Amino acid sequence: MMNPIFLCHGGPSIVIEDNEYIDFLKEYARKNKPNAIIIFTAHWENEITAISSIDGEYKLIYDFYGFPEELYRMKYPAKGSKEIASRIKEQFAKASIPCKLDEERGLDHGAWDILYLMYPNADIPVVQVSVNPFLDKEEQINIGKALQDFPKEDILIIGSGSTVHNLSTVDWNATKPKEWAVQFDDWLIEKVLDNDVDALKNYQKFAPNAKHAIPREEHIVPLFIALGSGNKERPRLMHRSYVYGTLSYIGFEF
C-alpha cells in the first residue's frame, strides 16, 4: 500500500540545491519505491482533466525563465504507461469525471524536479495528470477519490504543488520564514491533520493571509486531489521547512 502524498515542488533550481527538504525527499524514496507513479502537477492546466498516455520516454519541458543554464540541460528519461493511463481514464469515466488522453505532453518541472531528486534512475513508469484550478474543491477531492484503488497496487499518487505560492514575496536573502507565511501554513496543517475537509474547502474565507499566500489556486489544487485519493483516517505531516522567506516545503501523507 503506497499512501498518496502531497509535495511542494519548489522552484526548478531545487535540483541543484542542498537543503533539508531535499534530504527528506531522498530518504522518503529510499524507503518507498512504487510500481508506478501518478502525478498531478500544478504546471499543467486543462479545462478537461488530461492524462499523459505514452509508453516511450518523456521529453522534458523547461517551463521557467532566468535560471542557471545547467537547469536547461537537465535530463530525466522517465517513461510513461499507456496501460495505467487507460485505467485512470476508465476510473474517471466511472465517476463521471470528464477526461481525455494526451499522447504528446512532456514532463514539466512540477513533476520532473522532485522525481529527479527522489528516483534519479528514472526506472519507474510515470503518468502525469493535469489540474483545473477553476473547479470547486469538492470536484477536486472527487478526482482523487476516483483513484483510491491505485495505492493498493503500490502505485504512488503525488499531488505536486505548493502551499504558500506567491513568487512576488520571495526574498532570496532571507534566513528565516516570514511570519505571515508561517501563520497560513499553521492553519492549513492543523486542518489537514484534523481531516477538517469542510474548513479546508473554505480556506480562502477562514485561513489567515490566504489571499496573500495563494493569489491563484493552481498550486493548492494538487493537495485536495491527494487528500481525496487517500485512505488514511488521519493524514500525516511528513516534512516542513522554508527557503527564501516564503517558499514553504511541506509534505503530507494521506
C-alpha positions as YAML, in Angstrom:
chain: A
units: angstrom
residues:
- id: 1
  name: MET
  ca: [0.00, 0.00, 0.00]
- id: 2
  name: MET
  ca: [1.50, 3.32, -1.12]
- id: 3
  name: ASN
  ca: [-0.36, 6.11, 0.63]
- id: 4
  name: PRO
  ca: [-0.89, 9.19, -1.61]
- id: 5
  name: ILE
  ca: [1.28, 12.21, -0.83]
- id: 6
  name: PHE
  ca: [1.34, 15.93, -1.44]
- id: 7
  name: LEU
  ca: [4.70, 17.55, -2.10]
- id: 8
  name: CYS
  ca: [5.79, 21.11, -2.68]
- id: 9
  name: HIS
  ca: [7.97, 21.10, -5.78]
- id: 10
  name: GLY
  ca: [9.59, 24.47, -5.13]
- id: 11
  name: GLY
  ca: [11.48, 26.32, -7.82]
- id: 12
  name: PRO
  ca: [13.26, 24.45, -10.62]
- id: 13
  name: SER
  ca: [16.62, 25.19, -9.00]
- id: 14
  name: ILE
  ca: [15.74, 22.71, -6.25]
- id: 15
  name: VAL
  ca: [17.50, 20.02, -8.31]
- id: 16
  name: ILE
  ca: [20.88, 21.74, -7.84]
- id: 17
  name: GLU
  ca: [20.39, 22.90, -4.25]
- id: 18
  name: ASP
  ca: [21.19, 21.27, -0.93]
- id: 19
  name: ASN
  ca: [18.75, 21.59, 1.96]
- id: 20
  name: GLU
  ca: [16.79, 19.54, 4.47]
- id: 21
  name: TYR
  ca: [13.79, 19.16, 2.16]
- id: 22
  name: ILE
  ca: [15.95, 17.51, -0.49]
- id: 23
  name: ASP
  ca: [17.29, 15.18, 2.21]
- id: 24
  name: PHE
  ca: [13.70, 14.34, 3.15]
- id: 25
  name: LEU
  ca: [12.72, 13.57, -0.46]
- id: 26
  name: LYS
  ca: [15.69, 11.26, -0.91]
- id: 27
  name: GLU
  ca: [15.04, 9.48, 2.38]
- id: 28
  name: TYR
  ca: [11.36, 9.00, 1.53]
- id: 29
  name: ALA
  ca: [12.29, 7.50, -1.82]
- id: 30
  name: ARG
  ca: [14.88, 5.22, -0.23]
- id: 31
  name: LYS
  ca: [12.14, 3.71, 1.95]
- id: 32
  name: ASN
  ca: [9.35, 3.75, -0.64]
- id: 33
  name: LYS
  ca: [9.73, 2.51, -4.21]
- id: 34
  name: PRO
  ca: [6.38, 2.28, -6.01]
- id: 35
  name: ASN
  ca: [5.46, 0.17, -9.01]
- id: 36
  name: ALA
  ca: [4.36, 3.31, -10.85]
- id: 37
  name: ILE
  ca: [3.67, 6.98, -10.16]
- id: 38
  name: ILE
  ca: [0.61, 9.08, -10.96]
- id: 39
  name: ILE
  ca: [1.46, 12.76, -10.52]
- id: 40
  name: PHE
  ca: [-0.90, 15.73, -10.63]
- id: 41
  name: THR
  ca: [1.14, 18.80, -11.46]
- id: 42
  name: ALA
  ca: [0.24, 22.44, -10.94]
- id: 43
  name: HIS
  ca: [2.11, 23.27, -14.13]
- id: 44
  name: TRP
  ca: [-0.32, 21.50, -16.43]
- id: 45
  name: GLU
  ca: [-3.70, 23.20, -16.52]
- id: 46
  name: ASN
  ca: [-6.56, 21.94, -18.63]
- id: 47
  name: GLU
  ca: [-10.30, 22.54, -18.58]
- id: 48
  name: ILE
  ca: [-10.86, 18.81, -19.06]
- id: 49
  name: THR
  ca: [-8.63, 16.55, -16.97]
- id: 50
  name: ALA
  ca: [-5.87, 15.34, -19.28]
- id: 51
  name: ILE
  ca: [-3.85, 12.17, -18.74]
- id: 52
  name: SER
  ca: [-0.44, 11.66, -20.33]
- id: 53
  name: SER
  ca: [-0.55, 8.48, -22.38]
- id: 54
  name: ILE
  ca: [2.82, 7.42, -23.75]
- id: 55
  name: ASP
  ca: [4.89, 4.26, -23.46]
- id: 56
  name: GLY
  ca: [8.14, 5.83, -24.57]
- id: 57
  name: GLU
  ca: [10.41, 8.39, -22.95]
- id: 58
  name: TYR
  ca: [9.04, 11.79, -21.99]
- id: 59
  name: LYS
  ca: [10.55, 14.93, -23.37]
- id: 60
  name: LEU
  ca: [11.24, 17.47, -20.62]
- id: 61
  name: ILE
  ca: [9.51, 20.83, -20.55]
- id: 62
  name: TYR
  ca: [11.71, 23.64, -19.24]
- id: 63
  name: ASP
  ca: [8.80, 25.87, -18.24]
- id: 64
  name: PHE
  ca: [10.82, 28.53, -16.40]
- id: 65
  name: TYR
  ca: [12.93, 31.56, -17.22]
- id: 66
  name: GLY
  ca: [16.04, 33.24, -15.87]
- id: 67
  name: PHE
  ca: [17.54, 30.27, -14.03]
- id: 68
  name: PRO
  ca: [21.09, 28.85, -14.28]
- id: 69
  name: GLU
  ca: [21.89, 27.43, -17.69]
- id: 70
  name: GLU
  ca: [22.60, 23.96, -16.32]
- id: 71
  name: LEU
  ca: [18.89, 23.55, -15.49]
- id: 72
  name: TYR
  ca: [18.04, 23.73, -19.19]
- id: 73
  name: ARG
  ca: [20.41, 20.86, -19.82]
- id: 74
  name: MET
  ca: [18.88, 18.58, -17.17]
- id: 75
  name: LYS
  ca: [17.82, 15.14, -18.35]
- id: 76
  name: TYR
  ca: [15.33, 12.79, -16.74]
- id: 77
  name: PRO
  ca: [14.47, 9.90, -19.08]
- id: 78
  name: ALA
  ca: [11.25, 8.80, -17.39]
- id: 79
  name: LYS
  ca: [8.86, 6.63, -19.35]
- id: 80
  name: GLY
  ca: [5.08, 6.68, -19.34]
- id: 81
  name: SER
  ca: [2.48, 3.92, -19.29]
- id: 82
  name: LYS
  ca: [-0.42, 3.78, -21.72]
- id: 83
  name: GLU
  ca: [-1.88, 0.90, -19.71]
- id: 84
  name: ILE
  ca: [-2.08, 2.87, -16.48]
- id: 85
  name: ALA
  ca: [-3.27, 5.98, -18.33]
- id: 86
  name: SER
  ca: [-6.15, 3.98, -19.81]
- id: 87
  name: ARG
  ca: [-7.07, 2.62, -16.40]
- id: 88
  name: ILE
  ca: [-7.11, 6.14, -14.96]
- id: 89
  name: LYS
  ca: [-9.43, 7.21, -17.76]
- id: 90
  name: GLU
  ca: [-11.73, 4.28, -17.00]
- id: 91
  name: GLN
  ca: [-11.91, 5.21, -13.32]
- id: 92
  name: PHE
  ca: [-12.67, 8.83, -14.16]
- id: 93
  name: ALA
  ca: [-15.41, 7.69, -16.56]
- id: 94
  name: LYS
  ca: [-16.99, 5.56, -13.81]
- id: 95
  name: ALA
  ca: [-17.03, 8.65, -11.58]
- id: 96
  name: SER
  ca: [-18.48, 10.83, -14.39]
- id: 97
  name: ILE
  ca: [-15.35, 12.99, -14.47]
- id: 98
  name: PRO
  ca: [-14.69, 14.41, -17.97]
- id: 99
  name: CYS
  ca: [-11.20, 13.47, -19.12]
- id: 100
  name: LYS
  ca: [-9.04, 12.77, -22.16]
- id: 101
  name: LEU
  ca: [-5.77, 11.07, -23.01]
- id: 102
  name: ASP
  ca: [-2.81, 13.16, -24.19]
- id: 103
  name: GLU
  ca: [-0.13, 11.44, -26.25]
- id: 104
  name: GLU
  ca: [2.18, 14.43, -26.70]
- id: 105
  name: ARG
  ca: [2.61, 16.30, -23.42]
- id: 106
  name: GLY
  ca: [6.12, 16.30, -21.96]
- id: 107
  name: LEU
  ca: [7.06, 16.20, -18.29]
- id: 108
  name: ASP
  ca: [7.01, 19.70, -16.77]
- id: 109
  name: HIS
  ca: [9.16, 20.87, -13.87]
- id: 110
  name: GLY
  ca: [6.30, 20.44, -11.41]
- id: 111
  name: ALA
  ca: [6.87, 16.74, -11.98]
- id: 112
  name: TRP
  ca: [10.43, 16.10, -13.09]
- id: 113
  name: ASP
  ca: [12.26, 18.18, -10.50]
- id: 114
  name: ILE
  ca: [11.00, 16.23, -7.48]
- id: 115
  name: LEU
  ca: [11.10, 12.90, -9.34]
- id: 116
  name: TYR
  ca: [14.70, 13.60, -10.36]
- id: 117
  name: LEU
  ca: [15.58, 14.01, -6.69]
- id: 118
  name: MET
  ca: [13.53, 11.06, -5.46]
- id: 119
  name: TYR
  ca: [14.06, 8.45, -8.16]
- id: 120
  name: PRO
  ca: [17.11, 9.55, -10.17]
- id: 121
  name: ASN
  ca: [17.34, 6.28, -12.10]
- id: 122
  name: ALA
  ca: [14.04, 7.12, -13.85]
- id: 123
  name: ASP
  ca: [13.11, 3.44, -13.70]
- id: 124
  name: ILE
  ca: [9.50, 3.86, -12.53]
- id: 125
  name: PRO
  ca: [6.66, 4.44, -15.03]
- id: 126
  name: VAL
  ca: [5.14, 7.91, -14.63]
- id: 127
  name: VAL
  ca: [1.72, 9.16, -15.67]
- id: 128
  name: GLN
  ca: [1.22, 12.90, -15.43]
- id: 129
  name: VAL
  ca: [-2.29, 14.34, -14.96]
- id: 130
  name: SER
  ca: [-3.45, 17.93, -15.40]
- id: 131
  name: VAL
  ca: [-5.36, 20.15, -12.96]
- id: 132
  name: ASN
  ca: [-8.16, 22.66, -13.39]
- id: 133
  name: PRO
  ca: [-7.94, 25.40, -10.72]
- id: 134
  name: PHE
  ca: [-11.44, 26.63, -11.56]
- id: 135
  name: LEU
  ca: [-13.27, 23.53, -10.33]
- id: 136
  name: ASP
  ca: [-14.72, 23.74, -6.83]
- id: 137
  name: LYS
  ca: [-12.94, 21.92, -4.02]
- id: 138
  name: GLU
  ca: [-15.44, 19.07, -3.85]
- id: 139
  name: GLU
  ca: [-14.79, 18.30, -7.51]
- id: 140
  name: GLN
  ca: [-11.03, 18.33, -6.86]
- id: 141
  name: ILE
  ca: [-11.47, 15.88, -4.00]
- id: 142
  name: ASN
  ca: [-13.67, 13.64, -6.16]
- id: 143
  name: ILE
  ca: [-10.94, 13.48, -8.82]
- id: 144
  name: GLY
  ca: [-8.71, 12.00, -6.13]
- id: 145
  name: LYS
  ca: [-11.43, 9.66, -4.84]
- id: 146
  name: ALA
  ca: [-11.82, 8.13, -8.29]
- id: 147
  name: LEU
  ca: [-8.26, 6.79, -8.00]
- id: 148
  name: GLN
  ca: [-8.40, 5.33, -4.49]
- id: 149
  name: ASP
  ca: [-7.76, 1.78, -5.70]
- id: 150
  name: PHE
  ca: [-4.36, 2.53, -7.25]
- id: 151
  name: PRO
  ca: [-2.44, 2.90, -3.94]
- id: 152
  name: LYS
  ca: [-3.47, -0.67, -3.09]
- id: 153
  name: GLU
  ca: [-1.31, -1.77, -6.04]
- id: 154
  name: ASP
  ca: [1.69, 0.17, -4.75]
- id: 155
  name: ILE
  ca: [1.09, 2.90, -7.31]
- id: 156
  name: LEU
  ca: [2.08, 6.21, -5.74]
- id: 157
  name: ILE
  ca: [-0.22, 9.18, -6.27]
- id: 158
  name: ILE
  ca: [1.58, 12.51, -5.87]
- id: 159
  name: GLY
  ca: [-0.05, 15.92, -5.76]
- id: 160
  name: SER
  ca: [2.74, 18.29, -6.77]
- id: 161
  name: GLY
  ca: [2.15, 21.95, -5.93]
- id: 162
  name: SER
  ca: [2.78, 24.40, -3.11]
- id: 163
  name: THR
  ca: [1.05, 25.70, -0.02]
- id: 164
  name: VAL
  ca: [2.39, 29.25, 0.04]
- id: 165
  name: HIS
  ca: [2.88, 30.23, -3.60]
- id: 166
  name: ASN
  ca: [3.31, 33.95, -4.13]
- id: 167
  name: LEU
  ca: [6.51, 34.45, -6.09]
- id: 168
  name: SER
  ca: [6.35, 38.23, -5.68]
- id: 169
  name: THR
  ca: [7.10, 37.75, -1.96]
- id: 170
  name: VAL
  ca: [10.22, 35.58, -2.34]
- id: 171
  name: ASP
  ca: [13.25, 37.03, -0.54]
- id: 172
  name: TRP
  ca: [16.42, 35.41, -1.87]
- id: 173
  name: ASN
  ca: [18.42, 36.68, 1.13]
- id: 174
  name: ALA
  ca: [16.00, 35.64, 3.89]
- id: 175
  name: THR
  ca: [17.39, 33.44, 6.66]
- id: 176
  name: LYS
  ca: [14.05, 32.64, 8.29]
- id: 177
  name: PRO
  ca: [10.44, 32.31, 7.11]
- id: 178
  name: LYS
  ca: [8.08, 35.26, 7.02]
- id: 179
  name: GLU
  ca: [5.53, 35.21, 9.82]
- id: 180
  name: TRP
  ca: [2.51, 35.62, 7.56]
- id: 181
  name: ALA
  ca: [3.53, 32.52, 5.56]
- id: 182
  name: VAL
  ca: [4.03, 30.51, 8.74]
- id: 183
  name: GLN
  ca: [0.61, 31.58, 10.02]
- id: 184
  name: PHE
  ca: [-1.09, 30.39, 6.84]
- id: 185
  name: ASP
  ca: [0.72, 27.04, 6.91]
- id: 186
  name: ASP
  ca: [-0.01, 26.61, 10.63]
- id: 187
  name: TRP
  ca: [-3.72, 26.87, 9.90]
- id: 188
  name: LEU
  ca: [-3.52, 24.62, 6.86]
- id: 189
  name: ILE
  ca: [-1.53, 21.92, 8.62]
- id: 190
  name: GLU
  ca: [-3.89, 21.90, 11.59]
- id: 191
  name: LYS
  ca: [-6.94, 21.42, 9.36]
- id: 192
  name: VAL
  ca: [-5.26, 18.74, 7.24]
- id: 193
  name: LEU
  ca: [-4.15, 16.73, 10.29]
- id: 194
  name: ASP
  ca: [-7.63, 17.05, 11.82]
- id: 195
  name: ASN
  ca: [-9.10, 15.92, 8.49]
- id: 196
  name: ASP
  ca: [-11.31, 19.01, 8.64]
- id: 197
  name: VAL
  ca: [-12.34, 18.90, 5.00]
- id: 198
  name: ASP
  ca: [-15.11, 21.47, 5.37]
- id: 199
  name: ALA
  ca: [-12.67, 24.06, 6.71]
- id: 200
  name: LEU
  ca: [-10.11, 23.24, 4.02]
- id: 201
  name: LYS
  ca: [-12.67, 23.68, 1.26]
- id: 202
  name: ASN
  ca: [-13.27, 27.17, 2.62]
- id: 203
  name: TYR
  ca: [-9.65, 28.06, 3.34]
- id: 204
  name: GLN
  ca: [-9.94, 31.31, 1.38]
- id: 205
  name: LYS
  ca: [-12.52, 32.51, 3.89]
- id: 206
  name: PHE
  ca: [-11.01, 31.23, 7.14]
- id: 207
  name: ALA
  ca: [-7.23, 30.82, 6.78]
- id: 208
  name: PRO
  ca: [-5.07, 33.78, 7.82]
- id: 209
  name: ASN
  ca: [-3.32, 35.53, 4.92]
- id: 210
  name: ALA
  ca: [-4.96, 33.18, 2.43]
- id: 211
  name: LYS
  ca: [-5.14, 35.60, -0.48]
- id: 212
  name: HIS
  ca: [-1.54, 36.66, 0.06]
- id: 213
  name: ALA
  ca: [-0.34, 33.06, 0.33]
- id: 214
  name: ILE
  ca: [-2.30, 31.79, -2.68]
- id: 215
  name: PRO
  ca: [-3.17, 34.54, -5.15]
- id: 216
  name: ARG
  ca: [-4.07, 31.84, -7.71]
- id: 217
  name: GLU
  ca: [-5.16, 28.30, -6.89]
- id: 218
  name: GLU
  ca: [-3.35, 26.04, -9.35]
- id: 219
  name: HIS
  ca: [-0.64, 25.14, -6.80]
- id: 220
  name: ILE
  ca: [-3.02, 24.27, -3.94]
- id: 221
  name: VAL
  ca: [-5.31, 22.10, -6.10]
- id: 222
  name: PRO
  ca: [-2.99, 19.04, -6.02]
- id: 223
  name: LEU
  ca: [-3.34, 18.98, -2.23]
- id: 224
  name: PHE
  ca: [-7.11, 18.49, -2.49]
- id: 225
  name: ILE
  ca: [-6.66, 15.77, -5.11]
- id: 226
  name: ALA
  ca: [-4.11, 13.91, -2.97]
- id: 227
  name: LEU
  ca: [-6.40, 14.27, 0.05]
- id: 228
  name: GLY
  ca: [-9.28, 12.77, -1.91]
- id: 229
  name: SER
  ca: [-7.21, 9.80, -3.09]
- id: 230
  name: GLY
  ca: [-6.07, 8.90, 0.42]
- id: 231
  name: ASN
  ca: [-7.23, 6.05, 2.62]
- id: 232
  name: LYS
  ca: [-5.75, 7.10, 5.98]
- id: 233
  name: GLU
  ca: [-8.16, 8.22, 8.70]
- id: 234
  name: ARG
  ca: [-5.65, 10.81, 9.84]
- id: 235
  name: PRO
  ca: [-3.23, 12.40, 7.38]
- id: 236
  name: ARG
  ca: [0.40, 12.78, 8.43]
- id: 237
  name: LEU
  ca: [2.75, 15.73, 8.16]
- id: 238
  name: MET
  ca: [5.99, 14.26, 6.82]
- id: 239
  name: HIS
  ca: [8.06, 17.41, 6.46]
- id: 240
  name: ARG
  ca: [8.00, 21.19, 6.90]
- id: 241
  name: SER
  ca: [10.73, 23.71, 6.13]
- id: 242
  name: TYR
  ca: [11.21, 27.05, 4.36]
- id: 243
  name: VAL
  ca: [13.59, 28.76, 1.98]
- id: 244
  name: TYR
  ca: [13.71, 32.33, 0.67]
- id: 245
  name: GLY
  ca: [11.35, 33.63, 3.33]
- id: 246
  name: THR
  ca: [8.05, 32.45, 1.89]
- id: 247
  name: LEU
  ca: [8.73, 29.31, -0.13]
- id: 248
  name: SER
  ca: [7.34, 26.51, 2.01]
- id: 249
  name: TYR
  ca: [8.40, 22.90, 1.60]
- id: 250
  name: ILE
  ca: [5.65, 20.75, 3.04]
- id: 251
  name: GLY
  ca: [4.93, 17.07, 2.61]
- id: 252
  name: PHE
  ca: [1.69, 15.33, 3.63]
- id: 253
  name: GLU
  ca: [0.80, 11.67, 3.52]
- id: 254
  name: PHE
  ca: [-2.84, 10.72, 3.03]
...
